[in-house]
C-alpha atoms as one frame of an Amber mdcrd trajectory, in Angstrom:
protein
 116.100 101.123  93.549 112.480 101.227  92.438 111.989 104.966  92.807 115.086
 106.032  90.915 117.098 107.334  93.828 120.780 107.834  94.416 122.185 106.566
  97.697 123.887 109.057  99.927 124.959 108.082 103.426 122.172 106.647 105.586
 119.391 107.953 103.404 118.563 108.324  99.741 117.599 111.200  97.530 115.410
 111.498  94.469 116.693 113.928  91.843 114.035 115.832  89.955 114.799 118.972
  87.915 117.839 119.823  90.003 116.036 119.335  93.330 116.290 116.530  95.845
 113.653 114.751  97.869 115.115 112.789 100.768 113.629 109.341 101.139 114.490
 106.838 103.847 116.146 103.655 102.605 113.755 101.700 104.803 110.800 103.110
 102.870 112.405 102.014  99.612 113.074  98.470 100.805 109.434  97.672 100.133
 110.093  98.105  96.403 112.389  95.103  96.201 109.876  93.050  98.208 107.090
  94.156  95.860 109.163  93.072  92.874 109.606  89.611  94.398 105.864  89.305
  94.935 104.970  90.412  91.412 107.541  88.105  89.827 106.243  85.178  91.932
 109.602  84.720  93.629 109.658  83.675  97.264 111.582  85.997  99.609 113.816
  84.411 102.217 112.869  83.934 105.857 114.784  87.032 106.978 113.030  89.184
 104.404 109.627  87.795 105.373 110.247  88.517 109.044 111.378  92.021 108.219
 108.302  92.587 106.103 106.051  91.255 108.877 107.520  93.687 111.421 107.288
  96.585 109.006 103.684  95.672 108.206 102.806  95.523 111.904 104.243  99.015
 112.400 102.452 100.380 109.333  99.084  99.050 110.462  99.680 100.182 114.033
 100.327 103.731 112.830  97.122 103.665 110.807  94.994 102.275 113.659  96.313
 104.806 116.160  95.823 107.676 113.736  92.140 106.730 113.487  91.675 106.092
 117.194  93.642 108.963 118.746  94.188 111.556 116.047  97.582 111.743 114.369
  98.800 114.702 116.405  98.371 112.634 119.580 100.311 109.607 118.330 103.942
 109.090 119.383 106.599 106.747 118.073 106.444 104.940 121.418 102.708 104.377
 120.931 103.194 102.851 117.486 105.972 100.575 118.705 103.889  99.370 121.661
 100.849  98.764 119.450 102.999  96.640 117.134 104.617  94.787 120.032 108.168
  96.009 119.420 110.543  98.476 121.050 111.033 102.102 119.936 114.552 101.076
 118.934 113.112  98.476 116.577 110.731 101.107 115.193 113.729 103.295 114.371
 115.259 100.430 112.403 112.325 100.680 110.014 111.220 104.305 109.969 112.863
 107.640 110.673 109.652 109.198 112.043 106.022 108.443 112.819 105.044 110.198
 109.574 107.142 107.734 107.585 105.352 104.852 109.292 101.983 106.280 108.321
 103.046 106.996 104.742 104.498 103.518 104.302 101.066 102.572 102.944 101.391
 105.086 100.117 104.973 104.101  99.344 103.981 100.432  99.279 101.227 101.164
  96.780 103.671 103.053  94.590 106.184 100.215  94.762 103.544  97.631  93.856
 102.377  99.812  90.980 105.848 100.197  89.513 106.726  96.527  89.983 103.454
  95.488  88.336 104.120  97.780  85.370 107.560  96.244  84.883 105.994  92.776
  84.945 103.369  93.467  82.254 103.929  91.734  78.878 106.290  93.704  76.653
 103.846  93.552  73.723 100.969  95.049  75.745 100.111  98.651  74.779 101.187
 101.297  77.271  97.860 102.491  78.638  96.357  99.032  79.311  99.608  98.137
  81.091  99.531 101.334  83.144  95.885 100.814  84.077  96.524  97.251  85.243
  99.530  98.409  87.261  97.575 101.244  88.847  94.731  98.973  89.863  97.189
  96.399  91.210  98.652  99.020  93.538  95.319  99.221  95.386  94.161  95.631
  95.066  94.593  94.715  98.724  93.968  97.765 100.904  90.477  99.232 100.508
  90.112  99.052 104.305  93.088 101.353 104.699  91.472 103.881 102.390  88.241
 103.993 104.370  90.115 104.395 107.642  92.213 107.198 106.203  89.064 109.252
 105.618  88.853 109.886 109.380  92.450 111.084 109.775  93.264 114.782 109.984
  96.893 115.275 108.912  99.240 117.553 110.824 101.204 120.190 108.850 104.279
 117.955 108.989 102.376 114.924 107.733 100.773 116.984 104.954 104.227 118.078
 103.790 105.465 114.492 103.853 102.405 113.406 101.869 103.318 115.867  99.108
 106.827 114.444  99.048 105.453 110.914  98.864 103.276 111.828  95.885 106.290
 113.320  94.094 108.399 110.227  94.754 105.667 107.816  93.627 104.924 109.867
  90.516 108.603 110.000  89.562 108.936 106.253  90.058 105.959 105.592  87.809
 107.371 107.971  85.181 110.625 106.025  85.241 108.777 102.774  84.675 106.836
 104.302  81.784 110.014 105.697  80.252 111.713 102.305  80.437 108.719 100.666
  78.819 108.629 102.989  75.802 112.382 103.543  75.499 112.302 107.188  76.571
 114.490 109.288  78.865 112.541 110.352  81.953 114.712 113.447  82.385 114.548
 114.611  78.768 111.201 113.395  77.442 107.959 114.958  78.639 105.565 112.131
  77.806 106.426 109.683  80.624 105.999 112.382  83.228 102.730 113.547  81.687
 101.300 110.023  81.814 102.512 109.487  85.376 101.100 112.824  86.506  97.762
 112.043  84.869  97.588 108.636  86.558  98.531 109.927  90.012  96.163 112.905
  89.770  93.307 110.720  88.543  93.966 108.293  91.378  93.862 111.064  93.980
  90.608 112.475  92.615  89.076 109.000  92.427  89.987 108.269  96.049  88.390
 111.527  97.182  85.247 110.852  95.151  84.963 107.237  96.326  85.264 108.238
  99.970  82.979 111.260  99.736  80.181 109.357  98.009  80.649 106.324 100.301
  80.459 104.073  97.275  79.658 100.410  97.810  81.800  99.476  94.822  85.304
  98.145  95.483  87.831 100.887  94.946  89.966  99.027  92.359  86.930  98.765
  90.063  86.197 102.477  90.409  89.846 103.325  89.776  89.930 101.129  86.674
  86.964 102.974  85.186  88.527 106.349  85.974  91.873 105.446  84.405  90.139
 104.022  81.338  88.405 107.381  80.901  91.755 109.168  81.145  93.285 106.760
  78.624  90.386 107.464  76.246  91.065 111.212  76.430  88.327 112.017  78.942
  85.366 112.093  76.525  82.322 113.882  78.006  79.834 111.545  79.696  76.480
 110.959  78.112  73.969 113.642  79.023  71.730 112.733  81.917  67.999 112.786
  81.479  66.320 115.652  83.377
């Protein structure tokens, strides 16, 4: 699977330094779909229908979080907003928090799939930058909506887990690209951590300053600065 997990029963777990992060198999399914999209393969009708339902639930969770406040949203509300039953919801997500965080997992899956699809002869950092930008190429609206959402303690904890899973998946992709071992070599994890941290800071800055620039362009500039070693900016005139 795209995030380097080991199956175990009805869920999956990500191993990292002897610890496990449990991740729903339904959240990981998006990785295979992302790979199909990046490789220009056409998924079958069943997969497209499944993706459409999952996308409706993801967007419903986001809309309701903005409209009602996340602590007031129930699984039943998300299902009704998406036009499906709560039972159908449970076929896709184990909780309302998973439905909300599907956006983040999708970005991570697109990022890793895009990295794997970059030309083998391309240097690492340009490939990583293109993959990082690709992860956000289609959802700037989601980012602006998310600014208005106040996470609950449970959602905040799940967000930390999502970041760890996405970062580990990116590190795996980097390790594969340079022929390293993600568990033994430090460099892939350092690069992944730098990219994910820079992305988080860039999101916060872009939202706080209410920039008119499209987020992918801002993210590209930020990642290029990281790749260059973060040289100090030119001094501003007084």
